[in-house]
Short mmCIF file of C-alpha atoms in Angstrom, two decimals:
data_model
loop_
_atom_site.label_atom_id
_atom_site.label_comp_id
_atom_site.label_asym_id
_atom_site.label_seq_id
_atom_site.Cartn_x
_atom_site.Cartn_y
_atom_site.Cartn_z
CA UNK A 1 60.98 24.57 106.55
CA UNK A 2 63.30 22.38 104.47
CA UNK A 3 62.66 19.47 106.84
CA UNK A 4 58.92 19.89 106.30
CA UNK A 5 59.36 19.95 102.53
CA UNK A 6 61.22 16.65 102.66
CA UNK A 7 58.52 15.14 104.86
CA UNK A 8 55.87 16.27 102.37
CA UNK A 9 57.48 14.44 99.44
CA UNK A 10 55.63 11.15 100.19
CA UNK A 11 52.38 13.09 100.44
CA UNK A 12 52.97 14.81 97.15
CA UNK A 13 53.85 11.51 95.49
CA UNK A 14 50.75 9.81 96.88
CA UNK A 15 48.57 12.73 95.86
CA UNK A 16 49.93 12.67 92.33
CA UNK A 17 49.40 8.94 92.04
CA UNK A 18 45.83 9.22 93.26
CA UNK A 19 45.11 12.11 90.91
CA UNK A 20 46.46 10.13 87.94
CA UNK A 21 44.50 7.08 89.01
CA UNK A 22 41.32 9.11 89.22
CA UNK A 23 41.86 10.64 85.80
CA UNK A 24 42.31 7.19 84.28
CA UNK A 25 39.14 5.81 85.85
CA UNK A 26 36.00 6.17 83.77
CA UNK A 27 33.64 5.96 86.73
CA UNK A 28 34.92 9.16 88.33
CA UNK A 29 33.39 12.44 87.29
CA UNK A 30 35.92 15.11 86.19
CA UNK A 31 34.42 17.55 88.67
CA UNK A 32 35.23 15.21 91.57
CA UNK A 33 38.81 14.72 90.38
CA UNK A 34 39.24 18.48 90.19
CA UNK A 35 37.73 18.84 93.68
CA UNK A 36 40.14 16.21 95.02
CA UNK A 37 43.12 18.00 93.49
CA UNK A 38 42.08 21.42 94.73
CA UNK A 39 41.50 20.10 98.26
CA UNK A 40 44.99 18.65 98.42
CA UNK A 41 46.62 21.77 97.02
CA UNK A 42 44.76 23.79 99.61
CA UNK A 43 45.77 21.42 102.45
CA UNK A 44 49.41 21.29 101.41
CA UNK A 45 49.48 25.08 101.15
CA UNK A 46 48.27 25.34 104.74
CA UNK A 47 51.02 22.96 105.85
CA UNK A 48 53.69 24.93 104.03
CA UNK A 49 52.52 28.14 105.69
CA UNK A 50 52.61 26.49 109.13
CA UNK A 51 48.80 26.51 109.46
CA UNK A 52 48.59 22.93 110.68
CA UNK A 53 45.11 23.18 112.21
CA UNK A 54 43.52 24.48 109.00
CA UNK A 55 45.38 21.85 106.96
CA UNK A 56 44.13 19.19 109.34
CA UNK A 57 40.50 20.19 108.82
CA UNK A 58 40.91 20.04 105.04
CA UNK A 59 42.42 16.56 105.09
CA UNK A 60 39.86 15.19 107.55
CA UNK A 61 37.00 16.52 105.42
CA UNK A 62 38.47 14.81 102.38
CA UNK A 63 37.86 11.34 103.78
CA UNK A 64 34.19 12.01 103.09
CA UNK A 65 35.04 12.76 99.49
CA UNK A 66 36.44 9.34 98.58
CA UNK A 67 37.89 6.31 100.44
CA UNK A 68 40.77 6.27 97.95
CA UNK A 69 42.37 9.04 100.03
CA UNK A 70 42.91 6.73 103.00
CA UNK A 71 46.53 5.84 102.20
CA UNK A 72 47.47 9.48 101.81
CA UNK A 73 45.79 10.31 105.10
CA UNK A 74 47.86 7.60 106.77
CA UNK A 75 50.99 9.24 105.38
CA UNK A 76 49.84 12.63 106.62
CA UNK A 77 49.11 11.29 110.08
CA UNK A 78 52.57 9.75 110.18
CA UNK A 79 54.01 13.10 109.07
CA UNK A 80 52.32 14.89 111.97
CA UNK A 81 53.57 12.24 114.41
CA UNK A 82 57.15 12.57 113.17
CA UNK A 83 56.93 16.32 113.62
CA UNK A 84 55.86 15.77 117.21
CA UNK A 85 52.29 16.94 116.58
CA UNK A 86 50.81 13.78 118.05
CA UNK A 87 47.42 15.30 118.84
CA UNK A 88 46.90 16.08 115.15
CA UNK A 89 48.06 12.61 114.13
CA UNK A 90 45.54 11.12 116.55
CA UNK A 91 42.72 13.21 115.08
CA UNK A 92 43.49 12.07 111.54
CA UNK A 93 43.77 8.40 112.45
CA UNK A 94 40.75 8.45 114.77
CA UNK A 95 38.73 9.98 111.98
CA UNK A 96 39.78 7.18 109.65
CA UNK A 97 38.98 4.43 112.16
CA UNK A 98 35.47 5.82 112.67
CA UNK A 99 34.61 5.75 108.94
CA UNK A 100 32.25 2.98 107.91
CA UNK A 101 33.35 2.97 104.26
CA UNK A 102 36.84 1.54 104.92
CA UNK A 103 37.66 -2.01 103.95
CA UNK A 104 39.10 -4.26 106.75
CA UNK A 105 42.72 -3.86 105.63
CA UNK A 106 42.47 -0.07 105.52
CA UNK A 107 40.88 0.04 108.95
CA UNK A 108 43.63 -2.24 110.31
CA UNK A 109 46.31 0.13 108.99
CA UNK A 110 44.50 3.06 110.61
CA UNK A 111 44.26 1.16 113.91
CA UNK A 112 47.99 0.41 113.80
CA UNK A 113 48.87 4.05 113.14
CA UNK A 114 46.52 5.23 115.89
CA UNK A 115 48.17 2.77 118.28
CA UNK A 116 51.56 4.21 117.36
CA UNK A 117 50.20 7.70 118.01
CA UNK A 118 49.04 6.64 121.46
CA UNK A 119 52.45 5.11 122.16
CA UNK A 120 54.18 8.35 121.17
CA UNK A 121 51.78 10.30 123.39
CA UNK A 122 52.37 7.97 126.35
CA UNK A 123 48.78 6.68 126.31
CA UNK A 124 49.92 3.12 126.78
CA UNK A 125 46.62 1.56 127.86
CA UNK A 126 44.89 2.83 124.73
CA UNK A 127 47.76 1.65 122.55
CA UNK A 128 47.74 -1.80 124.15
CA UNK A 129 43.99 -2.12 123.52
CA UNK A 130 44.37 -1.28 119.81
CA UNK A 131 47.28 -3.67 119.25
CA UNK A 132 45.32 -6.47 120.89
CA UNK A 133 42.31 -5.63 118.75
CA UNK A 134 44.45 -6.00 115.63
CA UNK A 135 45.61 -9.41 116.81
CA UNK A 136 42.02 -10.51 117.39
CA UNK A 137 41.03 -9.24 113.94
CA UNK A 138 43.87 -11.23 112.36
CA UNK A 139 45.62 -8.22 110.78
CA UNK A 140 49.24 -7.07 111.12
CA UNK A 141 49.74 -9.56 113.93
CA UNK A 142 53.55 -9.71 113.85
CA UNK A 143 53.83 -5.91 113.95
CA UNK A 144 51.17 -5.73 116.69
CA UNK A 145 53.10 -8.20 118.88
CA UNK A 146 56.32 -6.22 118.32
CA UNK A 147 54.54 -3.04 119.38
CA UNK A 148 53.11 -4.77 122.43
CA UNK A 149 56.55 -6.08 123.31
CA UNK A 150 57.99 -2.56 123.11
CA UNK A 151 55.09 -1.25 125.19
CA UNK A 152 55.67 -3.85 127.92
CA UNK A 153 59.39 -3.07 127.91
CA UNK A 154 58.53 0.57 128.45
CA UNK A 155 56.27 -0.37 131.37
CA UNK A 156 58.88 -2.84 132.67
CA UNK A 157 56.18 -5.50 132.56
CA UNK A 158 58.60 -8.34 131.89
CA UNK A 159 56.12 -11.19 132.24
CA UNK A 160 53.94 -9.75 129.48
CA UNK A 161 57.04 -8.93 127.43
CA UNK A 162 57.90 -12.64 127.57
CA UNK A 163 54.34 -13.50 126.49
CA UNK A 164 54.43 -11.09 123.54
CA UNK A 165 57.83 -12.40 122.42
CA UNK A 166 56.66 -16.01 122.59
CA UNK A 167 53.51 -15.17 120.62
CA UNK A 168 55.58 -13.32 118.03
CA UNK A 169 57.43 -16.56 117.27
CA UNK A 170 54.24 -17.85 115.60
CA UNK A 171 54.21 -14.99 113.09
CA UNK A 172 57.87 -14.19 112.55
CA UNK A 173 61.17 -16.02 112.06
CA UNK A 174 62.92 -13.30 114.08
CA UNK A 175 64.88 -15.01 116.93
CA UNK A 176 63.46 -14.25 120.37
CA UNK A 177 65.53 -16.44 122.72
CA UNK A 178 68.18 -13.89 123.69
CA UNK A 179 65.59 -11.20 124.30
CA UNK A 180 63.45 -13.53 126.44
CA UNK A 181 66.58 -14.47 128.42
CA UNK A 182 67.08 -10.78 129.22
CA UNK A 183 63.48 -10.48 130.41
CA UNK A 184 64.04 -13.38 132.78
CA UNK A 185 67.19 -11.67 134.04
CA UNK A 186 65.14 -8.54 134.75
CA UNK A 187 62.68 -10.63 136.75
CA UNK A 188 65.55 -12.41 138.50
CA UNK A 189 67.21 -9.16 139.54
CA UNK A 190 63.88 -7.83 140.81
CA UNK A 191 63.41 -10.98 142.89
CA UNK A 192 66.96 -10.72 144.27
CA UNK A 193 66.38 -7.09 145.28
CA UNK A 194 63.34 -8.25 147.24
CA UNK A 195 65.34 -10.99 148.97
CA UNK A 196 63.61 -13.82 147.09
CA UNK A 197 66.69 -15.87 146.21
CA UNK A 198 64.78 -19.01 145.05
CA UNK A 199 62.73 -17.02 142.52
CA UNK A 200 65.81 -15.12 141.40
CA UNK A 201 67.66 -18.39 140.82
CA UNK A 202 64.69 -19.82 138.92
CA UNK A 203 64.67 -16.89 136.51
CA UNK A 204 68.45 -17.00 136.08
CA UNK A 205 68.28 -20.69 135.16
CA UNK A 206 65.33 -19.99 132.85
CA UNK A 207 67.37 -17.30 131.13
CA UNK A 208 70.22 -19.76 130.56
CA UNK A 209 67.75 -22.26 129.12
CA UNK A 210 66.86 -19.69 126.45
CA UNK A 211 70.44 -18.48 125.94
CA UNK A 212 73.22 -20.62 127.35
CA UNK A 213 75.74 -17.85 126.66
CA UNK A 214 73.78 -15.18 128.52
CA UNK A 215 76.49 -13.35 130.48
CA UNK A 216 73.95 -11.48 132.55
CA UNK A 217 72.33 -14.70 133.80
CA UNK A 218 75.73 -16.15 134.69
CA UNK A 219 76.62 -13.00 136.62
CA UNK A 220 73.30 -13.19 138.46
CA UNK A 221 73.98 -16.82 139.42
CA UNK A 222 77.36 -15.75 140.80
CA UNK A 223 75.81 -12.87 142.73
CA UNK A 224 73.26 -15.22 144.28
CA UNK A 225 76.04 -17.60 145.31
CA UNK A 226 77.89 -14.73 147.01
CA UNK A 227 74.65 -13.70 148.74
CA UNK A 228 74.44 -17.28 150.00
CA UNK A 229 77.99 -17.10 151.39
CA UNK A 230 79.26 -19.57 148.80
CA UNK A 231 82.21 -17.76 147.15
CA UNK A 232 83.61 -20.94 145.60
CA UNK A 233 80.39 -21.50 143.65
CA UNK A 234 80.40 -17.82 142.75
CA UNK A 235 83.90 -18.20 141.27
CA UNK A 236 82.62 -21.06 139.10
CA UNK A 237 79.78 -18.94 137.69
CA UNK A 238 81.89 -15.83 137.20
CA UNK A 239 84.81 -17.64 135.58
CA UNK A 240 82.41 -19.39 133.19
CA UNK A 241 81.13 -15.99 132.04
CA UNK A 242 84.66 -14.65 131.61
CA UNK A 243 85.75 -17.63 129.54
CA UNK A 244 82.68 -17.55 127.30
CA UNK A 245 82.60 -13.82 126.58
CA UNK A 246 85.76 -11.79 127.09
CA UNK A 247 83.77 -8.64 126.31
CA UNK A 248 82.20 -8.69 129.78
CA UNK A 249 85.36 -9.48 131.76
CA UNK A 250 85.59 -5.97 133.20
CA UNK A 251 82.03 -6.28 134.56
CA UNK A 252 82.81 -9.57 136.27
CA UNK A 253 86.27 -8.74 137.65
CA UNK A 254 85.21 -6.79 140.77
CA UNK A 255 82.83 -9.59 141.68
CA UNK A 256 85.27 -12.44 141.19
CA UNK A 257 87.98 -10.50 143.06
CA UNK A 258 85.53 -10.20 145.95
CA UNK A 259 84.89 -13.95 145.83
CA UNK A 260 88.61 -14.80 145.88
CA UNK A 261 89.15 -12.34 148.74
CA UNK A 262 86.49 -14.12 150.77
CA UNK A 263 88.25 -17.40 149.98
CA UNK A 264 91.58 -15.81 150.96
CA UNK A 265 92.95 -17.18 147.71
CA UNK A 266 95.04 -14.47 146.04
CA UNK A 267 97.06 -17.13 144.22
CA UNK A 268 93.88 -18.61 142.74
CA UNK A 269 92.87 -15.20 141.37
CA UNK A 270 96.31 -14.67 139.89
CA UNK A 271 96.22 -18.11 138.25
CA UNK A 272 92.80 -17.44 136.70
CA UNK A 273 93.85 -14.02 135.43
CA UNK A 274 97.01 -15.49 133.90
CA UNK A 275 94.95 -18.16 132.12
CA UNK A 276 92.44 -15.59 130.83
CA UNK A 277 95.19 -13.25 129.64
CA UNK A 278 96.72 -16.06 127.59
CA UNK A 279 93.47 -17.47 126.19
CA UNK A 280 91.29 -14.34 125.97
CA UNK A 281 93.53 -11.26 125.82
CA UNK A 282 91.78 -8.18 127.13
CA UNK A 283 92.73 -4.84 128.58
CA UNK A 284 90.71 -5.57 131.72
CA UNK A 285 92.47 -8.89 132.39
CA UNK A 286 95.96 -7.49 131.85
CA UNK A 287 95.21 -4.52 134.12
CA UNK A 288 93.74 -6.72 136.85
CA UNK A 289 96.72 -9.07 136.74
CA UNK A 290 99.15 -6.13 136.85
CA UNK A 291 97.37 -4.67 139.87
CA UNK A 292 97.36 -8.09 141.58
CA UNK A 293 101.11 -8.49 141.07
CA UNK A 294 101.69 -4.92 142.27
CA UNK A 295 99.61 -5.52 145.41
CA UNK A 296 101.62 -8.64 146.25
CA UNK A 297 104.92 -6.81 145.71
CA UNK A 298 105.99 -9.09 142.84
CA UNK A 299 107.70 -6.30 140.99
CA UNK A 300 109.91 -8.46 138.76
CA UNK A 301 106.90 -10.40 137.48
CA UNK A 302 105.04 -7.10 137.07
CA UNK A 303 107.94 -5.70 135.05
CA UNK A 304 107.90 -8.76 132.78
CA UNK A 305 104.15 -8.46 132.22
CA UNK A 306 104.32 -4.76 131.42
CA UNK A 307 107.19 -5.27 128.98
CA UNK A 308 105.08 -7.86 127.17
CA UNK A 309 102.15 -5.45 127.05
CA UNK A 310 104.29 -2.61 125.72
CA UNK A 311 105.27 -4.55 122.60
CA UNK A 312 101.68 -5.21 121.54
CA UNK A 313 100.39 -3.55 118.37
CA UNK A 314 98.40 -1.25 120.66
CA UNK A 315 99.27 -0.27 124.19
CA UNK A 316 96.51 0.38 126.69
CA UNK A 317 96.64 3.77 128.36
CA UNK A 318 95.14 2.16 131.47
CA UNK A 319 98.35 0.19 132.01
CA UNK A 320 100.59 3.25 131.83
CA UNK A 321 99.94 4.45 135.41
CA UNK A 322 100.99 1.01 136.69
CA UNK A 323 104.09 1.14 134.50
CA UNK A 324 104.98 4.64 135.72
CA UNK A 325 104.46 3.66 139.39
CA UNK A 326 106.85 0.77 138.88
CA UNK A 327 109.45 3.09 137.36
CA UNK A 328 108.98 5.58 140.21
CA UNK A 329 109.61 2.87 142.80
CA UNK A 330 112.83 1.87 141.07
CA UNK A 331 114.10 5.39 140.42
CA UNK A 332 113.59 7.80 143.32
CA UNK A 333 115.11 10.69 141.34
CA UNK A 334 112.19 10.74 138.90
CA UNK A 335 109.46 9.80 141.39
CA UNK A 336 107.98 13.31 141.69
CA UNK A 337 107.79 13.87 137.94
CA UNK A 338 106.33 10.44 137.35
CA UNK A 339 103.74 10.97 140.09
CA UNK A 340 102.59 14.13 138.33
CA UNK A 341 102.32 12.25 135.05
CA UNK A 342 100.33 9.50 136.76
CA UNK A 343 97.90 12.08 138.13
CA UNK A 344 97.41 13.57 134.67
CA UNK A 345 96.75 10.15 133.18
CA UNK A 346 94.27 9.23 135.91
CA UNK A 347 92.31 12.46 135.34
CA UNK A 348 92.32 11.87 131.59
CA UNK A 349 91.04 8.30 131.94
CA UNK A 350 88.31 9.37 134.37
CA UNK A 351 86.63 11.33 131.58
CA UNK A 352 86.69 8.44 129.15
CA UNK A 353 83.68 6.61 127.81
CA UNK A 354 83.58 3.21 129.49
CA UNK A 355 80.78 1.51 127.55
CA UNK A 356 79.56 1.58 123.97
CA UNK A 357 76.60 0.03 122.15
CA UNK A 358 77.83 -2.21 119.35
CA UNK A 359 74.51 -1.70 117.55
CA UNK A 360 73.98 2.08 117.51
CA UNK A 361 77.18 3.58 118.97
CA UNK A 362 75.53 4.97 122.13
CA UNK A 363 78.25 5.81 124.69
CA UNK A 364 77.99 5.92 128.46
CA UNK A 365 80.09 5.76 131.58
CA UNK A 366 77.37 3.55 133.09
CA UNK A 367 76.70 0.05 131.80
CA UNK A 368 73.15 -0.79 130.71
CA UNK A 369 71.83 -4.17 129.65
CA UNK A 370 69.11 -2.40 127.65
CA UNK A 371 70.41 0.35 125.35
CA UNK A 372 68.53 3.61 126.05
CA UNK A 373 69.10 4.69 122.44
CA UNK A 374 68.35 1.77 120.10
CA UNK A 375 66.59 -0.43 122.70
CA UNK A 376 68.94 -3.33 121.93
CA UNK A 377 69.56 -5.95 124.61
CA UNK A 378 73.08 -6.87 125.76
CA UNK A 379 74.49 -4.68 122.98
CA UNK A 380 76.33 -2.30 125.32
CA UNK A 381 79.79 -3.56 126.15
CA UNK A 382 82.69 -2.21 128.16
CA UNK A 383 85.27 -0.54 125.94
CA UNK A 384 88.40 -2.66 125.79
CA UNK A 385 91.31 -1.65 123.59
CA UNK A 386 92.54 -5.21 123.08
CA UNK A 387 89.11 -6.43 121.96
CA UNK A 388 87.44 -3.46 120.29
CA UNK A 389 90.65 -1.84 119.04
CA UNK A 390 89.26 1.59 119.90
CA UNK A 391 91.91 4.31 119.45
CA UNK A 392 90.56 6.49 122.28
CA UNK A 393 92.01 4.20 124.95
CA UNK A 394 95.08 3.00 123.07
CA UNK A 395 98.43 4.26 121.98
CA UNK A 396 99.95 2.94 118.76
CA UNK A 397 103.72 2.58 119.09
CA UNK A 398 105.78 4.31 116.38
#
């Protein structure tokens, strides 16, 4: 009930403003002003007593009373939509759109709200038609293109999403290049899944033409090179991504390790990881280098690396199992106890959040290029204690 009262505040404010406006106007008969006020009191009372259908009938009937009520009806329709009563919102907005006494701007606002209702209800074809109608009428064009863009994203219609974004540039200064690059990556990945490498490569290059720092496009180029049995070219693409954006290193590492394995060049991988650790410190790079040294049996070099890591301001928990394995190898008397500790750490880290949206805070163990929560693109990044300074994966030395 309290939530409903808060939602009704805009309605009450609008109603009060309209009532005052009517009282001040000399061309409005007092009887009509009283009728207006009594209708709204009656409608609001129905809402407060959870009689939404009866309230709806009162508000719809009031459009016949005076076109000045249009703005308040738009607020009421929005209220119903926010409460999840989309069918009632549609009735209010449809009723407004059908009125002949609305001026063009009022009708455009009603069309926009009705389109939003259809979107909420999943009636995407109807919503698309209304947004396009608004564009043709020359009203609310920037907002209509944004809504169309969101609609095409929902349908995974990336070609039309590109079109809507490009059209939006004519009506808004909002940058579109990075978003369009992501759409091309979507198309590229679809083409790759179908075995159409030339089309996939074309979209990856197109993405980079819109956003030269697009990590996803660089990764796709590397994947295509691996598909084409060209691991050396793949290393070039992957290493370029890692050098440009350390935040995505952990996504690229398994791929570039695969490429170096195919090249039978363990030393080359170690050299790249050493360079990245020095120039772009990250938890993922340090861990990968530690594991590479451990695999090659270079325990002295591993010990040196881990000692350097342990004196950082924050120590990554992910490095501790490697450190404890090293200690167990060098001290057989404590091997059993250390093995138990390693198992506990591994289980603890398995339950950790691996990715977080830098825009809305959404957390997931799976990486998404498109945030399911805020719909941001390339805003979800792997959690890395040395980059994000997140306490959940770090220990602060005393």
